[in-house]
């Protein structure tokens, strides 16, 4: 159910029944030559739709701007500060709560947003103890990813425009991928990148962290389906918990 | 040109050529029984596309959340504070300027955003004197609207889900209008509504300000085409001015 | 009743009886060669006194600094940001409420303050639902102004140091007007001034928007008396509403 | 020279000649039965006029609202937070500097404002090293006050509505003093009032800290004239220093 | 009792019994050639320990960073803004209150912190009326100091790295004093330093305000013991007051 | 070199030579029955001393308060918000840069601080591009920890008061550990704890995440020595980089 296509006469009752709002949140950010700037928005949006189908949740309109510090000097990136993003999510959360939602899922397609999402969630939790706020970024996929990937990850925490993320796109938004332009670019990310501010232009000129050429729809399917399953379960758990509290 | 479907390898040169970014900005807000909550988003987005075609501008992803103070207690509305909206637009403007844009058009589909847009524009102008920031809300349509409308406006400044706005939707996003549910509800807006905080539930239960039944695609066409023409002219003027400054 | 000339031993009872505080708020701003920088302060203050007489309200000391973005580069202008003005009015409103006032009238003599006044009023309304906050800028004078004026208005929304405002001054503060210096300066305000940040020096060097020479005390009287009547009625309405809520 | 009665055509040259702006700043605050709520405004304003005469300075419109934490629960007090007051003074200072002033005198009539004035001055000094900002509260009168007063001060730092302040009023604004209502009320201010938040209602019900009956115009004259002399000297010193820096 | 050496299993009961938390707060700041940068931290910490012993209070870990505006351009000084310091103390106060403390003593070793401490205390008092917050800076020592000192104070309000403060150090932290480097440097502090932002480099190059050579442990003992006695009494008073409120 | 025991006459030259400031930052937080509340402060401080010895860095006074959201409801915890912590670190960083430091190492003993440290580092980096800011939390110890530990980690990212952290304490601050009170408490941390705000009392009553009884000094030595080696190398790298930029 796309929230913004509902009308105000019928939506109240539907909210009370569903209780769950999913906000797809991504970013506009450089993703190499083969993926569009809006890759994280497309992924977040399509994941949200699939998860909503399985949970009876509403999908809110995608928030297409995120925190893009690391890649902000790359062509096409648009960066929002953490402070702004936190304020925005808190404002939205207050409205959602007042509208009757009791589970607010921030379905995140862009790792750079993670700090703001967690902080916003904590602020909302302090305000409304009976409001469950989830921040989800491909949860519980470590094992399946390791099985699927043919190349080693460039970095322990993040991946970008690589074998993995390109596979996601091939599975979820194939029409926006141009595999003929896919490249292999495995940067040597220095240890210092984890402990001092390090814009990515210091170690990559392509913004691709790995071998995008190895991406396949099937790899994407395996990981994404696992992620969806985990998300559905986490949301169901949150909803049950809220209902028990009543 | 949809900005988020570009890739980072080619976008830099295109930005330098176009120089113009259009941000559609709307809101999620009650619009009566016949129009969807996302009406203002749909209008802003489709207007942006048409204006972009005529100006060579990029269309950024729609910002679908806005300041919805007056209707925030109606089912389905999501409200963002002015402070948050200003911060978000200023952050975005800084990125757009750094990316090479020199004309930033906030194409607004929701009157409640007007204060934040103007304030954000002033802040960006103070920061970057050679950056032209436009905030557009159906400019220069007073005369044509008066010619077209069959009913008197409920209010001197705003209109909502009425003959006029429904006509816009019929012209730009007909597939989201359910005319079978259109109603006539002409509220008596007290003078005090202009001079003291007045949530709209004090004078309307439908959120429709007028006779939606009288809406037609043709009425929408006349006004919208005039608005588009004006917007195209204003944007061209801004771009010329920027180029002269070089 | 001038609030600041009361003493603390007697004022409490008087507040409970009156319930209404009027804050004159203006600005220090260029007003051409014939009007003083403090024109908006003088107008707000003298209007407040007349309105207070008819409503039993207290007049607070004039807040003589306002948001003067458009004219801030003209000699003599002093500019306060919207953020600051909002904070100040919210702080004051809290004190007034705690002191026992239930109607807070911001009687505005300077259009540039309008955004801040409305925002502050909304913040106070959220805090104290039984507090009525009014922001008044010559309400309900459109018709009488059109009857009175001999020249067309330079702009649909604002007027400045022109036939109209000079007439106000001749009626309310004649001793500060030097009609021998009055000028005719009808600028061509471009449409872009409404949709992009446009300091007024871009279209006027005098800060006069019209024909100040045509100003007369009688014109001022007609409009101002209508404005006063409307303000008295709006304040009475607000007070009645508050009393009914008790 | 009252700044707000100047006009924008002539004021620029005058500013360049004078360079000095004096802002009278006071408060609306309980001052016992014999003095008006606006006592600190009246004192600041009249002192400013006398000092301006002797220094060729402009007097800005009085800022009549101040930080009134200690007496905010007394009838008639209006309290502004330090944060707001600092923002307001910084905004004003920026405008004054841009208008060509190089000495900004905050002539304070209310001790509660002292913290905000000093902080604002430091912020402006950081922004404009060639801007001299003074915060003056009856400077250099310790000795003359000790000679003049017949009763001991209730507190080492502050005085209020007492022999001293009432004498100031008798000298500077006699028409607002009602000596027939003057009282003697010498509170025992506990040592803890200096080291823990202590609203004044904890030790006084009158807000008078001493023997107001002993006030005389002559006492006021002696202290005030000394204060004026010191202020004139400090301002002259600041102006000379600025001119030397050129 | 040093709070941070307690464990979480036993501390709850101890807090309920003690109710008092002392926060030593100092600064890192130039103190001439004979005293270390951390002088104010050492003094605050050791005073806190002595006061805690006599009051059954907990000593929290020292907050070693303070507002050092006046000396921030001297080698070794580290400056924190008032805003930051206030936020920090308010955050801490909230936690202390929630942990069960009812008396929060900010034992200050650095005069520059005084404004922030008082403001933070007021904010916490507004939040928790049954929380007593004390800000102590050598209270009640005026008389004993005048008896003890051999040289006149350079300034009515502050002293620094001089006969007095060096004596404090000799008594409380002798091992950090190098009397062989002590100097005599009596600056002429202009009257303007009290009324306009004046970094201390304008009147001293040593940061010593007086004759450090005259410092003795015995002088320190006399003043410090008096200060301790006063602090103990003020804390006992605050605790009794809280207990009576129960 | 402990910074606060230096004096201002000699410190300038030493700063220019060293260029490196290490700030130990920890927290006051529940650490079970066998470890003190100040565990993270002790670890950060002692690690800093060892690292400083090997790098010629200055050790600043420990910042003993941190972000303790997860454990803030446990006895003894003191919580500082991320906003406050960021402001404090940015203020400090500005002073350190102005004092001549070019490498600012935030040596962190408490994982909860990580978000604030990274954000503060980015803000400082934006302000001073030739300032290298490091945030270090036991870097590069994954492998050695896996070799050393006898029990599985309770959580992929964090550890607390367990076999590992207790071993650190035994190696670095043995005198504050009471192994006789060490417990085994292996909580079942639900997956939801990673994706929704989850105060730790929801899954542990002891705040111990594992088997503290298995801690040994030797285990601590192995991991800590590896961490120190990595930190020394990262700091040396940062210093070299800064020197090359000159």
mmCIF file of N, CA, C and O in Angstrom, chain B residues 67 69-70 81-83 86 115 118-119 121-123 125-126 132-137 139-140 142 156 191-199 202 230 233-234 241 245, chain C residues 67 69-70 81-83 86 115 118-119 121-123 125-126 132-137 139-140 142 156 191-199 202 230 233-234 241 245:
data_model
loop_
_atom_site.group_PDB
_atom_site.id
_atom_site.type_symbol
_atom_site.label_atom_id
_atom_site.label_comp_id
_atom_site.label_asym_id
_atom_site.label_seq_id
_atom_site.Cartn_x
_atom_site.Cartn_y
_atom_site.Cartn_z
ATOM 1 N N UNK B 67 5.796 21.294 5.190
ATOM 2 C CA UNK B 67 5.210 21.896 6.391
ATOM 3 C C UNK B 67 3.699 21.854 6.280
ATOM 4 O O UNK B 67 3.129 22.503 5.422
ATOM 5 N N UNK B 69 1.242 22.413 8.840
ATOM 6 C CA UNK B 69 0.702 22.809 10.141
ATOM 7 C C UNK B 69 -0.832 22.824 10.138
ATOM 8 O O UNK B 69 -1.473 22.251 11.016
ATOM 9 N N UNK B 70 -1.398 23.481 9.147
ATOM 10 C CA UNK B 70 -2.850 23.752 9.187
ATOM 11 C C UNK B 70 -3.694 22.481 9.153
ATOM 12 O O UNK B 70 -4.754 22.411 9.747
ATOM 13 N N UNK B 81 8.631 20.549 10.434
ATOM 14 C CA UNK B 81 8.700 21.936 10.915
ATOM 15 C C UNK B 81 9.416 22.830 9.911
ATOM 16 O O UNK B 81 10.226 22.362 9.097
ATOM 17 N N UNK B 82 9.135 24.099 9.990
ATOM 18 C CA UNK B 82 9.856 25.050 9.144
ATOM 19 C C UNK B 82 11.368 24.964 9.359
ATOM 20 O O UNK B 82 12.131 25.007 8.397
ATOM 21 N N UNK B 83 11.812 24.858 10.599
ATOM 22 C CA UNK B 83 13.251 24.807 10.880
ATOM 23 C C UNK B 83 13.909 23.645 10.131
ATOM 24 O O UNK B 83 14.967 23.791 9.533
ATOM 25 N N UNK B 86 13.926 24.226 6.309
ATOM 26 C CA UNK B 86 14.942 25.215 5.936
ATOM 27 C C UNK B 86 16.332 24.569 5.947
ATOM 28 O O UNK B 86 17.104 24.712 5.003
ATOM 29 N N UNK B 115 7.007 29.662 3.242
ATOM 30 C CA UNK B 115 7.864 30.396 4.188
ATOM 31 C C UNK B 115 9.253 29.774 4.262
ATOM 32 O O UNK B 115 10.273 30.464 4.197
ATOM 33 N N UNK B 118 11.385 30.395 1.005
ATOM 34 C CA UNK B 118 11.906 31.766 0.893
ATOM 35 C C UNK B 118 13.075 31.972 1.864
ATOM 36 O O UNK B 118 14.092 32.560 1.510
ATOM 37 N N UNK B 119 12.892 31.489 3.068
ATOM 38 C CA UNK B 119 13.954 31.662 4.072
ATOM 39 C C UNK B 119 15.209 30.896 3.653
ATOM 40 O O UNK B 119 16.330 31.409 3.755
ATOM 41 N N UNK B 121 16.077 30.132 0.661
ATOM 42 C CA UNK B 121 16.647 30.828 -0.495
ATOM 43 C C UNK B 121 17.502 32.015 -0.044
ATOM 44 O O UNK B 121 18.602 32.248 -0.559
ATOM 45 N N UNK B 122 17.010 32.750 0.935
ATOM 46 C CA UNK B 122 17.782 33.899 1.429
ATOM 47 C C UNK B 122 19.090 33.468 2.084
ATOM 48 O O UNK B 122 20.121 34.125 1.941
ATOM 49 N N UNK B 123 19.034 32.378 2.812
ATOM 50 C CA UNK B 123 20.264 31.891 3.456
ATOM 51 C C UNK B 123 21.287 31.458 2.403
ATOM 52 O O UNK B 123 22.480 31.724 2.536
ATOM 53 N N UNK B 125 21.446 32.518 -0.678
ATOM 54 C CA UNK B 125 21.867 33.721 -1.405
ATOM 55 C C UNK B 125 22.957 34.462 -0.614
ATOM 56 O O UNK B 125 23.920 34.979 -1.195
ATOM 57 N N UNK B 126 22.825 34.482 0.703
ATOM 58 C CA UNK B 126 23.850 35.136 1.524
ATOM 59 C C UNK B 126 25.184 34.397 1.421
ATOM 60 O O UNK B 126 26.263 34.980 1.491
ATOM 61 N N UNK B 132 21.517 31.567 -8.075
ATOM 62 C CA UNK B 132 20.162 32.092 -8.164
ATOM 63 C C UNK B 132 19.214 31.024 -7.670
ATOM 64 O O UNK B 132 19.157 29.918 -8.227
ATOM 65 N N UNK B 133 18.454 31.340 -6.635
ATOM 66 C CA UNK B 133 17.539 30.360 -6.051
ATOM 67 C C UNK B 133 16.109 30.853 -6.242
ATOM 68 O O UNK B 133 15.763 31.952 -5.813
ATOM 69 N N UNK B 134 15.293 30.016 -6.896
ATOM 70 C CA UNK B 134 13.903 30.396 -7.171
ATOM 71 C C UNK B 134 12.947 29.545 -6.353
ATOM 72 O O UNK B 134 13.169 28.344 -6.184
ATOM 73 N N UNK B 135 11.906 30.176 -5.833
ATOM 74 C CA UNK B 135 10.840 29.422 -5.165
ATOM 75 C C UNK B 135 9.545 29.727 -5.916
ATOM 76 O O UNK B 135 9.084 30.854 -5.950
ATOM 77 N N UNK B 136 9.000 28.698 -6.544
ATOM 78 C CA UNK B 136 7.883 28.893 -7.473
ATOM 79 C C UNK B 136 6.640 28.135 -7.019
ATOM 80 O O UNK B 136 6.693 26.929 -6.787
ATOM 81 N N UNK B 137 5.549 28.853 -6.898
ATOM 82 C CA UNK B 137 4.265 28.228 -6.564
ATOM 83 C C UNK B 137 3.212 28.780 -7.528
ATOM 84 O O UNK B 137 2.617 29.807 -7.282
ATOM 85 N N UNK B 139 3.291 30.585 -10.378
ATOM 86 C CA UNK B 139 3.441 32.037 -10.496
ATOM 87 C C UNK B 139 2.601 32.647 -11.624
ATOM 88 O O UNK B 139 2.427 32.030 -12.678
ATOM 89 N N UNK B 140 2.084 33.827 -11.377
ATOM 90 C CA UNK B 140 1.439 34.638 -12.405
ATOM 91 C C UNK B 140 0.143 34.096 -12.962
ATOM 92 O O UNK B 140 -0.181 34.312 -14.138
ATOM 93 N N UNK B 142 -2.982 34.543 -11.504
ATOM 94 C CA UNK B 142 -4.155 35.172 -10.897
ATOM 95 C C UNK B 142 -5.243 35.441 -11.940
ATOM 96 O O UNK B 142 -6.398 35.077 -11.744
ATOM 97 N N UNK B 156 -8.634 34.400 0.024
ATOM 98 C CA UNK B 156 -7.868 35.249 -0.894
ATOM 99 C C UNK B 156 -6.526 34.639 -1.268
ATOM 100 O O UNK B 156 -6.015 34.836 -2.366
ATOM 101 N N UNK B 191 -12.527 35.515 9.444
ATOM 102 C CA UNK B 191 -11.441 36.484 9.289
ATOM 103 C C UNK B 191 -10.302 36.169 10.274
ATOM 104 O O UNK B 191 -9.137 36.371 9.983
ATOM 105 N N UNK B 192 -10.686 35.646 11.448
ATOM 106 C CA UNK B 192 -9.663 35.369 12.457
ATOM 107 C C UNK B 192 -8.655 34.327 11.990
ATOM 108 O O UNK B 192 -7.530 34.277 12.488
ATOM 109 N N UNK B 193 -9.017 33.509 11.030
ATOM 110 C CA UNK B 193 -8.085 32.482 10.551
ATOM 111 C C UNK B 193 -6.815 33.097 9.970
ATOM 112 O O UNK B 193 -5.779 32.439 9.891
ATOM 113 N N UNK B 194 -6.909 34.352 9.548
ATOM 114 C CA UNK B 194 -5.723 35.014 8.993
ATOM 115 C C UNK B 194 -4.854 35.684 10.040
ATOM 116 O O UNK B 194 -3.758 36.153 9.721
ATOM 117 N N UNK B 195 -5.342 35.757 11.268
ATOM 118 C CA UNK B 195 -4.593 36.562 12.240
ATOM 119 C C UNK B 195 -4.346 35.853 13.557
ATOM 120 O O UNK B 195 -3.843 36.455 14.506
ATOM 121 N N UNK B 196 -4.678 34.585 13.593
ATOM 122 C CA UNK B 196 -4.397 33.815 14.818
ATOM 123 C C UNK B 196 -4.264 32.352 14.423
ATOM 124 O O UNK B 196 -4.891 31.924 13.443
ATOM 125 N N UNK B 197 -3.437 31.581 15.106
ATOM 126 C CA UNK B 197 -3.270 30.167 14.719
ATOM 127 C C UNK B 197 -4.609 29.444 14.681
ATOM 128 O O UNK B 197 -5.314 29.401 15.681
ATOM 129 N N UNK B 198 -4.935 28.892 13.527
ATOM 130 C CA UNK B 198 -6.253 28.307 13.304
ATOM 131 C C UNK B 198 -6.132 27.001 12.535
ATOM 132 O O UNK B 198 -6.077 26.988 11.309
ATOM 133 N N UNK B 199 -6.041 25.892 13.232
ATOM 134 C CA UNK B 199 -6.037 24.610 12.520
ATOM 135 C C UNK B 199 -7.332 24.489 11.715
ATOM 136 O O UNK B 199 -8.386 24.929 12.174
ATOM 137 N N UNK B 202 -11.080 23.709 12.532
ATOM 138 C CA UNK B 202 -12.017 24.675 13.111
ATOM 139 C C UNK B 202 -13.072 25.139 12.106
ATOM 140 O O UNK B 202 -14.094 25.682 12.499
ATOM 141 N N UNK B 230 5.071 30.848 -17.389
ATOM 142 C CA UNK B 230 5.715 31.818 -16.489
ATOM 143 C C UNK B 230 6.971 31.246 -15.844
ATOM 144 O O UNK B 230 7.988 31.925 -15.708
ATOM 145 N N UNK B 233 9.834 31.166 -18.231
ATOM 146 C CA UNK B 233 10.380 32.503 -18.435
ATOM 147 C C UNK B 233 11.230 32.961 -17.249
ATOM 148 O O UNK B 233 12.324 33.520 -17.416
ATOM 149 N N UNK B 234 10.735 32.708 -16.068
ATOM 150 C CA UNK B 234 11.478 33.118 -14.863
ATOM 151 C C UNK B 234 12.808 32.373 -14.763
ATOM 152 O O UNK B 234 13.833 32.944 -14.377
ATOM 153 N N UNK B 241 20.749 35.833 -16.269
ATOM 154 C CA UNK B 241 21.376 36.726 -15.293
ATOM 155 C C UNK B 241 22.673 36.124 -14.748
ATOM 156 O O UNK B 241 23.683 36.799 -14.619
ATOM 157 N N UNK B 245 26.680 37.416 -15.298
ATOM 158 C CA UNK B 245 27.577 37.713 -14.177
ATOM 159 C C UNK B 245 28.965 37.119 -14.338
ATOM 160 O O UNK B 245 29.899 37.474 -13.659
ATOM 161 N N UNK C 67 12.584 42.284 11.422
ATOM 162 C CA UNK C 67 13.261 41.608 10.316
ATOM 163 C C UNK C 67 13.261 42.544 9.108
ATOM 164 O O UNK C 67 12.216 42.852 8.563
ATOM 165 N N UNK C 69 15.170 42.281 6.067
ATOM 166 C CA UNK C 69 16.043 41.700 5.065
ATOM 167 C C UNK C 69 16.085 42.546 3.785
ATOM 168 O O UNK C 69 17.151 42.877 3.272
ATOM 169 N N UNK C 70 14.923 42.888 3.266
ATOM 170 C CA UNK C 70 14.852 43.506 1.930
ATOM 171 C C UNK C 70 15.568 44.847 1.861
ATOM 172 O O UNK C 70 16.139 45.213 0.840
ATOM 173 N N UNK C 81 17.248 38.677 12.621
ATOM 174 C CA UNK C 81 16.870 37.466 11.880
ATOM 175 C C UNK C 81 15.511 36.952 12.336
ATOM 176 O O UNK C 81 15.076 37.215 13.462
ATOM 177 N N UNK C 82 14.875 36.208 11.477
ATOM 178 C CA UNK C 82 13.620 35.569 11.855
ATOM 179 C C UNK C 82 13.776 34.676 13.081
ATOM 180 O O UNK C 82 12.939 34.682 13.976
ATOM 181 N N UNK C 83 14.858 33.905 13.140
ATOM 182 C CA UNK C 83 15.064 33.008 14.285
ATOM 183 C C UNK C 83 15.056 33.791 15.599
ATOM 184 O O UNK C 83 14.441 33.389 16.582
ATOM 185 N N UNK C 86 11.565 35.217 16.434
ATOM 186 C CA UNK C 86 10.676 34.156 16.908
ATOM 187 C C UNK C 86 10.986 33.820 18.366
ATOM 188 O O UNK C 86 10.097 33.748 19.210
ATOM 189 N N UNK C 115 6.260 36.866 8.943
ATOM 190 C CA UNK C 115 6.599 35.444 9.040
ATOM 191 C C UNK C 115 6.952 35.057 10.471
ATOM 192 O O UNK C 115 6.481 34.044 11.000
ATOM 193 N N UNK C 118 3.827 35.004 12.860
ATOM 194 C CA UNK C 118 2.955 33.845 12.666
ATOM 195 C C UNK C 118 3.591 32.583 13.254
ATOM 196 O O UNK C 118 2.928 31.789 13.922
ATOM 197 N N UNK C 119 4.879 32.423 13.006
ATOM 198 C CA UNK C 119 5.569 31.240 13.526
ATOM 199 C C UNK C 119 5.601 31.263 15.062
ATOM 200 O O UNK C 119 5.356 30.238 15.711
ATOM 201 N N UNK C 121 3.507 32.731 17.001
ATOM 202 C CA UNK C 121 2.139 32.498 17.475
ATOM 203 C C UNK C 121 1.822 31.001 17.486
ATOM 204 O O UNK C 121 1.222 30.478 18.428
ATOM 205 N N UNK C 122 2.248 30.303 16.424
ATOM 206 C CA UNK C 122 1.991 28.860 16.379
ATOM 207 C C UNK C 122 2.727 28.111 17.478
ATOM 208 O O UNK C 122 2.204 27.155 18.050
ATOM 209 N N UNK C 123 3.941 28.527 17.754
ATOM 210 C CA UNK C 123 4.691 27.856 18.820
ATOM 211 C C UNK C 123 4.026 28.092 20.183
ATOM 212 O O UNK C 123 3.937 27.184 21.009
ATOM 213 N N UNK C 125 0.871 28.771 20.679
ATOM 214 C CA UNK C 125 -0.413 28.072 20.655
ATOM 215 C C UNK C 125 -0.219 26.589 20.990
ATOM 216 O O UNK C 125 -1.024 25.976 21.702
ATOM 217 N N UNK C 126 0.867 26.006 20.493
ATOM 218 C CA UNK C 126 1.140 24.597 20.801
ATOM 219 C C UNK C 126 1.413 24.411 22.288
ATOM 220 O O UNK C 126 1.103 23.376 22.871
ATOM 221 N N UNK C 132 -4.724 32.923 23.315
ATOM 222 C CA UNK C 132 -5.053 33.369 21.959
ATOM 223 C C UNK C 132 -4.007 34.389 21.538
ATOM 224 O O UNK C 132 -3.837 35.423 22.189
ATOM 225 N N UNK C 133 -3.300 34.105 20.459
ATOM 226 C CA UNK C 133 -2.232 34.998 20.011
ATOM 227 C C UNK C 133 -2.612 35.563 18.639
ATOM 228 O O UNK C 133 -2.850 34.801 17.702
ATOM 229 N N UNK C 134 -2.649 36.878 18.548
ATOM 230 C CA UNK C 134 -3.041 37.535 17.300
ATOM 231 C C UNK C 134 -1.844 38.253 16.673
ATOM 232 O O UNK C 134 -1.045 38.864 17.389
ATOM 233 N N UNK C 135 -1.729 38.152 15.359
ATOM 234 C CA UNK C 135 -0.719 38.937 14.642
ATOM 235 C C UNK C 135 -1.458 39.820 13.650
ATOM 236 O O UNK C 135 -2.081 39.333 12.728
ATOM 237 N N UNK C 136 -1.392 41.118 13.870
ATOM 238 C CA UNK C 136 -2.224 42.060 13.120
ATOM 239 C C UNK C 136 -1.373 43.035 12.320
ATOM 240 O O UNK C 136 -0.503 43.708 12.869
ATOM 241 N N UNK C 137 -1.636 43.098 11.030
ATOM 242 C CA UNK C 137 -0.964 44.078 10.172
ATOM 243 C C UNK C 137 -2.035 44.764 9.314
ATOM 244 O O UNK C 137 -2.379 44.282 8.258
ATOM 245 N N UNK C 139 -5.410 44.869 9.328
ATOM 246 C CA UNK C 139 -6.334 43.855 8.784
ATOM 247 C C UNK C 139 -7.572 44.478 8.129
ATOM 248 O O UNK C 139 -8.088 45.498 8.591
ATOM 249 N N UNK C 140 -7.995 43.827 7.067
ATOM 250 C CA UNK C 140 -9.288 44.146 6.452
ATOM 251 C C UNK C 140 -9.392 45.507 5.791
ATOM 252 O O UNK C 140 -10.483 46.085 5.745
ATOM 253 N N UNK C 142 -8.306 46.233 2.561
ATOM 254 C CA UNK C 142 -8.106 46.171 1.115
ATOM 255 C C UNK C 142 -9.076 47.089 0.370
ATOM 256 O O UNK C 142 -8.687 47.889 -0.480
ATOM 257 N N UNK C 156 1.536 43.921 -5.360
ATOM 258 C CA UNK C 156 0.278 43.366 -4.869
ATOM 259 C C UNK C 156 0.254 43.213 -3.354
ATOM 260 O O UNK C 156 -0.789 43.315 -2.720
ATOM 261 N N UNK C 191 8.857 40.825 -11.831
ATOM 262 C CA UNK C 191 8.153 39.643 -11.339
ATOM 263 C C UNK C 191 9.108 38.753 -10.528
ATOM 264 O O UNK C 191 8.714 38.097 -9.568
ATOM 265 N N UNK C 192 10.379 38.749 -10.924
ATOM 266 C CA UNK C 192 11.339 37.881 -10.228
ATOM 267 C C UNK C 192 11.493 38.247 -8.757
ATOM 268 O O UNK C 192 11.887 37.417 -7.942
ATOM 269 N N UNK C 193 11.164 39.481 -8.398
ATOM 270 C CA UNK C 193 11.306 39.872 -6.985
ATOM 271 C C UNK C 193 10.439 39.026 -6.070
ATOM 272 O O UNK C 193 10.696 38.921 -4.878
ATOM 273 N N UNK C 194 9.395 38.426 -6.633
ATOM 274 C CA UNK C 194 8.524 37.584 -5.806
ATOM 275 C C UNK C 194 8.988 36.150 -5.708
ATOM 276 O O UNK C 194 8.422 35.367 -4.938
ATOM 277 N N UNK C 195 9.972 35.789 -6.503
ATOM 278 C CA UNK C 195 10.288 34.360 -6.548
ATOM 279 C C UNK C 195 11.785 34.071 -6.374
ATOM 280 O O UNK C 195 12.217 32.921 -6.525
ATOM 281 N N UNK C 196 12.535 35.085 -6.071
ATOM 282 C CA UNK C 196 13.963 34.862 -5.810
ATOM 283 C C UNK C 196 14.444 35.971 -4.881
ATOM 284 O O UNK C 196 13.901 37.068 -4.910
ATOM 285 N N UNK C 197 15.408 35.704 -4.007
ATOM 286 C CA UNK C 197 15.866 36.743 -3.077
ATOM 287 C C UNK C 197 16.293 37.999 -3.837
ATOM 288 O O UNK C 197 17.182 37.937 -4.687
ATOM 289 N N UNK C 198 15.652 39.106 -3.511
ATOM 290 C CA UNK C 198 15.847 40.341 -4.256
ATOM 291 C C UNK C 198 15.939 41.535 -3.306
ATOM 292 O O UNK C 198 14.921 42.103 -2.918
ATOM 293 N N UNK C 199 17.140 41.891 -2.892
ATOM 294 C CA UNK C 199 17.250 43.099 -2.061
ATOM 295 C C UNK C 199 16.701 44.288 -2.844
ATOM 296 O O UNK C 199 16.895 44.372 -4.067
ATOM 297 N N UNK C 202 17.957 46.535 -5.810
ATOM 298 C CA UNK C 202 17.934 46.116 -7.222
ATOM 299 C C UNK C 202 16.886 46.874 -8.041
ATOM 300 O O UNK C 202 16.953 46.896 -9.255
ATOM 301 N N UNK C 230 -11.436 47.062 12.681
ATOM 302 C CA UNK C 230 -11.262 45.620 12.489
ATOM 303 C C UNK C 230 -10.454 44.984 13.616
ATOM 304 O O UNK C 230 -10.766 43.893 14.079
ATOM 305 N N UNK C 233 -12.495 44.612 16.715
ATOM 306 C CA UNK C 233 -13.440 43.502 16.590
ATOM 307 C C UNK C 233 -12.738 42.138 16.729
ATOM 308 O O UNK C 233 -13.233 41.239 17.415
ATOM 309 N N UNK C 234 -11.586 42.020 16.100
ATOM 310 C CA UNK C 234 -10.859 40.748 16.178
ATOM 311 C C UNK C 234 -10.404 40.456 17.606
ATOM 312 O O UNK C 234 -10.451 39.316 18.067
ATOM 313 N N UNK C 241 -13.886 34.424 22.954
ATOM 314 C CA UNK C 241 -13.606 33.005 22.766
ATOM 315 C C UNK C 241 -12.869 32.424 23.979
ATOM 316 O O UNK C 241 -13.175 31.336 24.449
ATOM 317 N N UNK C 245 -14.166 29.602 26.870
ATOM 318 C CA UNK C 245 -13.451 28.343 27.156
ATOM 319 C C UNK C 245 -13.301 28.066 28.642
ATOM 320 O O UNK C 245 -12.972 26.966 29.042
#
